[in-house]
Short mmCIF file of C-alpha atoms in Angstrom, two decimals:
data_model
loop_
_atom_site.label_atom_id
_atom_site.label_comp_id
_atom_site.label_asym_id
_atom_site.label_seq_id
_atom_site.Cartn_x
_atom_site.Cartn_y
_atom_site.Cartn_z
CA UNK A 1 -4.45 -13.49 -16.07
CA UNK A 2 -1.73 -12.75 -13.48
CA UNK A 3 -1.15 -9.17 -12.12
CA UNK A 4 1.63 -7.53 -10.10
CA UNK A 5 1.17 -4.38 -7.19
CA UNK A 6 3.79 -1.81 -6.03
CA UNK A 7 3.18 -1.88 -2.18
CA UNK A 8 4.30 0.41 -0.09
CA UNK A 9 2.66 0.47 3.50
CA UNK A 10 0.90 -2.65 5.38
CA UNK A 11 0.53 -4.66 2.37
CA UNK A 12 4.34 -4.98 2.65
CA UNK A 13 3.50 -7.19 6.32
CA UNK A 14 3.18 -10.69 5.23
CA UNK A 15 0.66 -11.31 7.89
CA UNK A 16 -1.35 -9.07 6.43
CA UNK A 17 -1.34 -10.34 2.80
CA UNK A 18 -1.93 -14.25 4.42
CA UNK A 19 -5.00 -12.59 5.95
CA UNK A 20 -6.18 -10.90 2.76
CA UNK A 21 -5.29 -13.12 0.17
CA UNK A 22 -4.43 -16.35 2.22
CA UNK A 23 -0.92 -16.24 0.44
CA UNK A 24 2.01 -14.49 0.03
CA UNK A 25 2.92 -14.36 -3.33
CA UNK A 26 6.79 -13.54 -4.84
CA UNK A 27 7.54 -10.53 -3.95
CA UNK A 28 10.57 -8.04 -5.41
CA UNK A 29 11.94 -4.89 -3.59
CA UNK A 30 11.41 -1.99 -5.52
CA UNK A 31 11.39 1.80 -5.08
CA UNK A 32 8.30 4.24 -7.41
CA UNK A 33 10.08 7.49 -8.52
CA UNK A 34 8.07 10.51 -8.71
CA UNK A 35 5.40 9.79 -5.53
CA UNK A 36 6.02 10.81 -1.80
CA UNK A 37 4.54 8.41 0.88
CA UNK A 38 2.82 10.44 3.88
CA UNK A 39 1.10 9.93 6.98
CA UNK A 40 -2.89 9.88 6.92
CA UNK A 41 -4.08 12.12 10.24
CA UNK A 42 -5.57 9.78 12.82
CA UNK A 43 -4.39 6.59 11.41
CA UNK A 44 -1.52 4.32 11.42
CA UNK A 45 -1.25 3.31 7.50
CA UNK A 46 0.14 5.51 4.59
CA UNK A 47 -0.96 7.03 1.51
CA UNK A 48 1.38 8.50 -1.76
CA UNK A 49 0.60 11.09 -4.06
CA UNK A 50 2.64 12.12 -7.08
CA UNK A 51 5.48 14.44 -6.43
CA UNK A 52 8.62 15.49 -7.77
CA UNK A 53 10.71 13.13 -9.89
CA UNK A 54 13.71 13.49 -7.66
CA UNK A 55 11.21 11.71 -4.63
CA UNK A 56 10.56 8.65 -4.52
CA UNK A 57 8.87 5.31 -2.38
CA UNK A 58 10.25 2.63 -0.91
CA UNK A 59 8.50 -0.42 -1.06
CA UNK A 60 7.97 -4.07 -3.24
CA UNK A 61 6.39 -5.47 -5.74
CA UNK A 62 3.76 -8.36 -5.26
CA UNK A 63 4.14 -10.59 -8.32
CA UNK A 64 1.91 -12.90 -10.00
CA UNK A 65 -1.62 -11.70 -8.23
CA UNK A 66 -4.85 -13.27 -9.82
CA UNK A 67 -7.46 -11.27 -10.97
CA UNK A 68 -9.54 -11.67 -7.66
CA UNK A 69 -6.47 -11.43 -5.12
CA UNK A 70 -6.73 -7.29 -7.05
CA UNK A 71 -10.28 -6.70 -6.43
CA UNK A 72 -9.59 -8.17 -2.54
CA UNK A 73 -6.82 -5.42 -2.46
CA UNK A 74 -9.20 -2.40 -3.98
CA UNK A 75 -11.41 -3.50 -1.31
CA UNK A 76 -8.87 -3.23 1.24
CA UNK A 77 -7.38 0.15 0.06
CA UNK A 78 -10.74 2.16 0.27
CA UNK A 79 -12.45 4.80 -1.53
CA UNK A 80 -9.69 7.20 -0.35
CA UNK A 81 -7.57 5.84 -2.95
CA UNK A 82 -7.59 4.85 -6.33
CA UNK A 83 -5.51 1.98 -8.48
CA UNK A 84 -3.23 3.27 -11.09
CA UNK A 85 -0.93 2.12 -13.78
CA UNK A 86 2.82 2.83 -12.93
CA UNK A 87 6.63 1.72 -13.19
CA UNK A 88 8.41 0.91 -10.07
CA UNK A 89 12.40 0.38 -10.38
CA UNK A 90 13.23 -3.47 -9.48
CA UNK A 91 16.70 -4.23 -7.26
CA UNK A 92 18.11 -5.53 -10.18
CA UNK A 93 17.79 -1.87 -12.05
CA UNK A 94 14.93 -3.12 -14.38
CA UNK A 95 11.52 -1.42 -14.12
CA UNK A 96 7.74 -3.61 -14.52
CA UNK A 97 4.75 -2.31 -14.97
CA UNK A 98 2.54 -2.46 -11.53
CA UNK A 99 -0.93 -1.19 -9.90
CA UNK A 100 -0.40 0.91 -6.83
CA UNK A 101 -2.75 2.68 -4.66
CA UNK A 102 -2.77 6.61 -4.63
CA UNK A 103 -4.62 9.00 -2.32
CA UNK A 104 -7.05 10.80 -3.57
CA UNK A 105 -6.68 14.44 -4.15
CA UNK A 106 -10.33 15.47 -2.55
CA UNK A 107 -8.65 13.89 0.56
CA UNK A 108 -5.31 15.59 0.40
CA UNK A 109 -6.44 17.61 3.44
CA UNK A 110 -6.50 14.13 5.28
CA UNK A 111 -2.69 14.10 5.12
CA UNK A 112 -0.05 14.77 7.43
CA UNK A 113 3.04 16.23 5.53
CA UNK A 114 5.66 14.09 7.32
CA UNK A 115 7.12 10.97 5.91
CA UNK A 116 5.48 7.65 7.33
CA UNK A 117 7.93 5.05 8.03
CA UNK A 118 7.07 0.93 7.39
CA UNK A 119 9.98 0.24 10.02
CA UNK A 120 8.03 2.25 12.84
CA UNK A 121 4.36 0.83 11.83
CA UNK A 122 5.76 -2.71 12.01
CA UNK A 123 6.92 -2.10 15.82
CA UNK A 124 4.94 -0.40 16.99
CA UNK A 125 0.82 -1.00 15.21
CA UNK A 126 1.55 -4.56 13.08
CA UNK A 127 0.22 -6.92 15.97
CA UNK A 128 -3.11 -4.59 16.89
CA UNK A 129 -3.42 -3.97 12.84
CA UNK A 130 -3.63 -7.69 12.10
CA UNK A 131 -5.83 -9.05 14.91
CA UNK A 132 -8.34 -6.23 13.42
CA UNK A 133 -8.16 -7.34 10.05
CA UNK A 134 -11.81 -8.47 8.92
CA UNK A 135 -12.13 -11.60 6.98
CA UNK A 136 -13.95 -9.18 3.83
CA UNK A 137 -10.18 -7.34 3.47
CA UNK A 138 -11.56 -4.35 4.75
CA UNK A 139 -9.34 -1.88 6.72
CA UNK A 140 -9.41 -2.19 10.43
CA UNK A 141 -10.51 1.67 11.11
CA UNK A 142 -12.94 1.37 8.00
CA UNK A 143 -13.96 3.55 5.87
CA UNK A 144 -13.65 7.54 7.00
#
């Protein structure tokens, strides 16, 4: 059984996935209509939540996961979030169906209304991110 994951913050580091998964699988550029991606107060990762459908995330699409490389990622994304079912948009126009990772709405208070950028995490928090990455997949910060 092979699954696929719309990523859209440091899953989208392929240091990060080696770490986790000890691969990186195929991945596909994609964008998920109808979520906005936010900063998380105090930390350096993101989190969506559904929005209008005129927003959307940028991001990609991890193809071909295994059964166990998902539960390594629910482990990694925390009880702040939760895995749903949705349809990013592939480069090629085409959409697949996908698990993402969506914050919570208890901890919508967490969030900082400004638009987090993958760009300025890779400069500026990759390196520190992935020397704190614990074997288990757990977050570096762990759990709040």
């Amino acid at each position: 059984m092979t699954g696929t994951a719309f990523v859209y913050g440091t899953l989208m580091a392929d240091e990060v996935l080696r770490l986790l998964i000890k691969r990186v699988p195929r991945t596909r550029p994609a964008v998920l209509p109808g979520y906005t991606r936010y900063k998380v107060k105090g930390q350096v990762f993101p989190a969506i939540v559904p929005s209008t459908s005129e927003c959307k995330v940028e991001g990609k699409v991890l193809m071909d996961l295994s059964d166990k490389e998902l539960e390594v990622l629910d482990v990694y994304e925390s009880e702040e979030y939760y895995r749903a079912t949705v349809s990013p948009v592939l480069d090629d126009g085409s959409t697949i169906k996908a698990d993402v990772y969506v914050w919570k709405d208890q901890y919508r208070h967490m969030l900082q209304l400004e638009p987090w950028s993958y760009e300025d995490w890779f400069v500026n928090h990759h390196d520190a991110w992935v020397s704190k990455l614990t074997p288990n997949g757990a977050h570096p910060e762990g759990h709040m």
